[in-house]
């Protein structure tokens, strides 16, 4: 039992930490997530713990990506950083909008076609071809040489 303020009662109450499976529909696929929330013992209302950084949608997206063999946000970011590219440079190499990589690295669920394009570009020969086909996507010639070599 936790003692804290219930936002519904607007008073100090006994709160119960509840853990249960929650089904989230992600692109037509049911994703079961172990969620947790607080429940007021007096009014029976449930709410998220304001001190928790648990994000049920982020967890559902992670599980969806895992089930569909898609890149996770940190995979995309680590790959980009290994190449020493900015988010905009990588987006332009791939032919995406300038803020797309930022969104994916921040947890937005990528389109499957974008995921496939990124996976293909992770192969050095494919990345080299994309860079050569779109030479103005990297303006720093030294950086360009480093990536191509």
mmCIF file with all atom_site columns, C-alpha atoms in Angstrom, residues 21-25 30-33:
data_model
loop_
_atom_site.group_PDB
_atom_site.id
_atom_site.type_symbol
_atom_site.label_atom_id
_atom_site.label_alt_id
_atom_site.label_comp_id
_atom_site.label_asym_id
_atom_site.label_entity_id
_atom_site.label_seq_id
_atom_site.pdbx_PDB_ins_code
_atom_site.Cartn_x
_atom_site.Cartn_y
_atom_site.Cartn_z
_atom_site.occupancy
_atom_site.B_iso_or_equiv
_atom_site.pdbx_formal_charge
_atom_site.auth_seq_id
_atom_site.auth_comp_id
_atom_site.auth_asym_id
_atom_site.auth_atom_id
_atom_site.pdbx_PDB_model_num
ATOM 1 C CA . UNK A 1 21 ? -1.713 -7.226 -18.842 1.00 0.00 ? 21 UNK A CA 1
ATOM 2 C CA . UNK A 1 22 ? -3.006 -4.518 -21.130 1.00 0.00 ? 22 UNK A CA 1
ATOM 3 C CA . UNK A 1 23 ? -3.707 -5.109 -24.808 1.00 0.00 ? 23 UNK A CA 1
ATOM 4 C CA . UNK A 1 24 ? -2.678 -2.280 -27.113 1.00 0.00 ? 24 UNK A CA 1
ATOM 5 C CA . UNK A 1 25 ? -3.642 -2.316 -30.780 1.00 0.00 ? 25 UNK A CA 1
ATOM 6 C CA . UNK A 1 30 ? -2.730 -6.795 -30.479 1.00 0.00 ? 30 UNK A CA 1
ATOM 7 C CA . UNK A 1 31 ? 0.312  -6.289 -28.294 1.00 0.00 ? 31 UNK A CA 1
ATOM 8 C CA . UNK A 1 32 ? 0.115  -7.462 -24.670 1.00 0.00 ? 32 UNK A CA 1
ATOM 9 C CA . UNK A 1 33 ? 2.016  -5.213 -22.273 1.00 0.00 ? 33 UNK A CA 1
#
